[in-house]
Tab-separated table of C-alpha atoms in Angstrom:
chain	number	residue	atom	x	y	z
A	1	MET	CA	-19.805	7.394	93.503
A	2	VAL	CA	-17.832	7.303	90.255
A	3	GLU	CA	-15.893	4.242	91.417
A	4	LYS	CA	-19.144	2.441	92.221
A	5	ILE	CA	-20.456	3.227	88.718
A	6	LYS	CA	-17.194	2.084	87.126
A	7	ASN	CA	-17.362	-1.189	89.071
A	8	VAL	CA	-20.845	-1.896	87.700
A	9	ILE	CA	-19.633	-1.068	84.185
A	10	GLU	CA	-16.800	-3.576	84.679
A	11	GLN	CA	-19.395	-6.238	85.534
A	12	ILE	CA	-21.420	-5.414	82.392
A	13	ARG	CA	-18.408	-5.185	80.056
A	14	PRO	CA	-17.758	-8.933	79.489
A	15	SER	CA	-21.221	-9.566	78.037
A	16	LEU	CA	-20.735	-6.700	75.571
A	17	GLN	CA	-17.235	-7.869	74.680
A	18	MET	CA	-18.592	-11.317	73.812
A	19	ASP	CA	-20.419	-9.643	70.908
A	20	GLY	CA	-17.483	-7.467	69.864
A	21	GLY	CA	-18.608	-4.358	71.731
A	22	ASP	CA	-17.548	-2.440	74.789
A	23	VAL	CA	-18.618	0.403	77.060
A	24	GLN	CA	-16.636	3.185	78.705
A	25	PHE	CA	-17.481	5.652	81.476
A	26	VAL	CA	-17.444	9.265	80.254
A	27	ASP	CA	-19.023	11.468	82.956
A	28	PHE	CA	-21.498	11.481	85.836
A	29	ASP	CA	-23.446	14.560	86.948
A	30	SER	CA	-24.452	13.876	90.543
A	31	ALA	CA	-26.873	16.834	90.610
A	32	SER	CA	-29.039	15.478	87.784
A	33	GLY	CA	-28.174	11.781	88.032
A	34	LEU	CA	-27.120	11.751	84.356
A	35	LEU	CA	-24.469	9.200	83.464
A	36	LYS	CA	-22.736	9.519	80.098
A	37	ILE	CA	-21.122	6.459	78.582
A	38	GLU	CA	-19.555	5.650	75.240
A	39	LEU	CA	-20.553	2.501	73.380
A	40	MET	CA	-17.616	1.151	71.394
A	41	GLY	CA	-16.831	-1.587	68.903
A	42	HIS	CA	-19.863	-3.324	67.426
A	43	CYS	CA	-22.101	-1.670	70.033
A	44	ALA	CA	-21.358	1.776	68.589
A	45	HIS	CA	-23.062	1.001	65.265
A	46	CYS	CA	-25.417	-1.848	66.120
A	47	PRO	CA	-29.109	-1.251	65.358
A	48	MET	CA	-29.916	-2.930	68.694
A	49	SER	CA	-27.714	-0.550	70.704
A	50	SER	CA	-30.720	1.377	72.034
A	51	VAL	CA	-32.131	-1.872	73.453
A	52	THR	CA	-28.741	-2.809	74.898
A	53	LEU	CA	-28.464	0.638	76.449
A	54	GLY	CA	-31.981	0.868	77.887
A	55	GLN	CA	-32.819	-2.663	78.934
A	56	GLY	CA	-29.307	-3.820	79.726
A	57	ILE	CA	-26.814	-1.170	80.717
A	58	GLU	CA	-29.179	1.503	82.064
A	59	ALA	CA	-31.382	-0.976	83.915
A	60	GLU	CA	-28.406	-2.578	85.670
A	61	LEU	CA	-26.801	0.748	86.580
A	62	LYS	CA	-30.050	2.164	87.986
A	63	ARG	CA	-30.611	-1.021	89.975
A	64	SER	CA	-27.069	-1.062	91.365
A	65	VAL	CA	-26.457	2.676	91.859
A	66	SER	CA	-29.587	4.493	93.026
A	67	GLU	CA	-28.070	7.903	92.254
A	68	VAL	CA	-28.070	7.098	88.516
A	69	LYS	CA	-31.341	8.435	87.072
A	70	GLU	CA	-30.533	8.379	83.346
A	71	VAL	CA	-27.865	6.832	81.132
A	72	ARG	CA	-27.029	8.478	77.830
A	73	ALA	CA	-24.649	7.178	75.169
A	74	VAL	CA	-22.348	9.814	73.685
A	75	GLN	CA	-19.719	9.638	70.969
A	76	MET	CA	-16.273	10.872	71.853
C-alpha cells in the first residue's frame, strides 16, 4: 500500500516542483486511512497550500488509492 501511495506522490511531485515546492510521504495509518505528508519548499509557506493539498494532492491520492480517506500536511 505504501509503495502505491509513494508512486502517486511521484506523479504529483513534478507539478509542485515547477512552482518551487515539493511533497514527501511521512506516514500512512491503514486502520484510519490517514495519510501524512510534508509540504516542502514554496509549498510549505504558500497561502494557497490548503487548496493545493485539498483539491490537488488529496483529491488525486483518494482517486488513485481507495484506502486513503484523509490527507494531512505535517511539519517535520
